[in-house]
Amino acid sequence: MADTTSVKPAGGEQKREHFASRLGFILVAAGCAIGLGNVWRFPYIAGEYGGGAFVLLYLIFLVILGLPVMVMEFAVGRASQKSCAQAFDVLEPKRRFHWFSWWGYIGCMILMMFYTTVAGWMLAYVPKMASGMFDAGTAEVTGAAFSSMLANPSELLGWMLAAVVIGFLVCSLGLQKGVERITKWMMAILFVAMIALCIRSVTLPGAAEGLEFYLIPDFSRMFAGGWATFGEAVYAAMGQAFFSLSLGIAAMEIFGSKIGRERSLTGEAVNVTLLNTLVAILAGLIIFPACFAYNVTPDSGPSLVFVTLPVVFGQMPLGNVWGALFFVFMSFAALSTVIAVFENLISFTMDKWAIDRKRAVAINAVLVVVLSLPCVFGFNVLSGVAVPGIGDIQSIEDFIVSNNMLPLGALIFVLFCTQRFGWGWKSFLAEADAGEGMKFPAWSRLWVKWGIPVLIVIIFIMGYAPKVALWLGL
C-alpha cells in the first residue's frame, strides 16, 4: 500500500495528494506510458522497418535507455515530493537546472496539442466501426472515409473536445477519486479487450505469416535501403522507446512525487515498463497476423489503423463488433495517457502558483483546447502549412516532442542524476534504492553516466542528418 499521507507544507500550500495504493501508482504510470505510442505508432513503425528486427532493437533500447531514465524521473519526483515545477529547486539549490522545470510543462502541452486530436479519431471510429460502414469495404472506401473525417474541421473539433472534456473531468475529481480510480477500470477493460482481439487475430487462417514477420528478426529487411535505412531504424527505435514510456518531459516524475518510500524505484519502473511493453507487443499481435491473413500490407504508415485495419475487420465475420472493440481499446489507451498528462499539467500549475485543483483544471483546459486548434485545422483549412522532410502541423508537433524534447529531456535527466554539477549519482542511487525490492545496479554507473548521454547524442545526430541534407539540398 502506498503512503496516502503527506506533510503539510509551509506557506499555506495545498497538502500533497498521494496514491491510495501501489497498484494504483503502477497502473496510472503505465497508463501514461500506454497510449498511442504503443497501439498506433509502434505497429506502423515496426511495419515500416522490417517487423521483428525493429521489435528487437526497440526492446534493447527500452532496457539500456528507457528503464534507467524512468527510474531517474521517479527518483527526482519522490525525493522532492514536487512536480517538475519545483523539483529542481528542492534538489539542486545552485540553480543550474532550475530552467528545466518549464521543459516538462511545455513538452506535455505540445504533446497534448496533437494527442487530443488523434485521441478524438479513436473515439470517432468506435461508432463508425459499430455501424458496419466498413463491412466488405475496400482500401478506397476506408481511405475515403478517413480523408473525409480529416477534411471536416467541425467533426475533428467535436471529437477533440470530447477527449479534452473526458480527461479534465476525470482529473477534476482528484488523484485518488478520479485519476487513480478511473484509470484502474480503463486498464482492466483495455487488457480484456486486447486479449480477446489477440485470440481472434492469431487464430485467423493465414495468421502464421504475420506472426513470423512480427516475431522473427530479419535484419535484411532493415538494410534494404543500405546503412542509411538502418540508421533511420535505429533512430526510430530509440525515439519509440522514449515516446512509448513518455520519458524526457517529466511525465513520469510527477507520479514519483505522489508515492511513499516503501518500495524501491527500480522494481516499480520494471513493472511499469513490462506492462507498457506487453501492450505494445499485444498490439502487434492483433495487427500483423490480421493484416497477413487478409493480404494487406502492414507498412502503410500512420494510416495503418484508420485505413488498413478497417479493411481487415470489414472482411471478418462480425467484423463490426471486433472493429468497434478494437477502437474501444484504442480509445482507452489514448485516454489513459491524456488523463495522466493532464494530471502533469494540473500538478505543475498547482505547485508553481500555489492554486487549488479547480482553478488549475480550468486554466489548463482552456489552454489545451486553444493550443489544439492548429492540429485540428492542419488537416483541412491549414493543410498547406508544412515543413519539408517533416510534414503537416500534426507531424511538426510530433517531431518537436518525439524527436527533440523527449531524447534531449532524457539526456538532461541523466546529467542531473549522475553529474556533480547536478543532483549527483550518490543522491540518486540512495533515493532509487530506498525501500524494499529490486535495487538499481550500482555497477552500471559508467554506462549510465557516460554511455547513455553519448548514445543519445549520436543517435540524435543520426536522426537529423538526412533532414539537414534535404533542407540544404544535398
Short mmCIF file of N, CA and C in Angstrom, two decimals, residues 33-34 40 60 209 218 360 455:
data_model
loop_
_atom_site.label_atom_id
_atom_site.label_comp_id
_atom_site.label_asym_id
_atom_site.label_seq_id
_atom_site.Cartn_x
_atom_site.Cartn_y
_atom_site.Cartn_z
N ALA A 33 2.23 5.80 -19.90
CA ALA A 33 3.11 5.23 -20.93
C ALA A 33 2.32 4.51 -22.01
N ILE A 34 1.27 3.78 -21.58
CA ILE A 34 0.47 3.01 -22.54
C ILE A 34 -0.46 3.97 -23.27
N TRP A 40 -0.71 2.70 -31.75
CA TRP A 40 -0.84 3.34 -33.06
C TRP A 40 0.53 3.50 -33.70
N ILE A 60 15.78 -3.62 -26.86
CA ILE A 60 17.12 -3.31 -26.36
C ILE A 60 17.18 -1.88 -25.82
N GLU A 209 1.99 -16.27 -41.08
CA GLU A 209 2.95 -15.45 -41.81
C GLU A 209 3.14 -14.10 -41.13
N ASP A 218 14.57 -10.26 -38.88
CA ASP A 218 15.21 -10.42 -40.18
C ASP A 218 15.84 -9.08 -40.54
N ALA A 360 -6.65 25.18 -11.40
CA ALA A 360 -5.63 24.60 -12.29
C ALA A 360 -6.28 23.85 -13.44
N LEU A 455 25.32 7.94 -26.35
CA LEU A 455 24.46 7.24 -27.29
C LEU A 455 23.28 8.12 -27.73
#
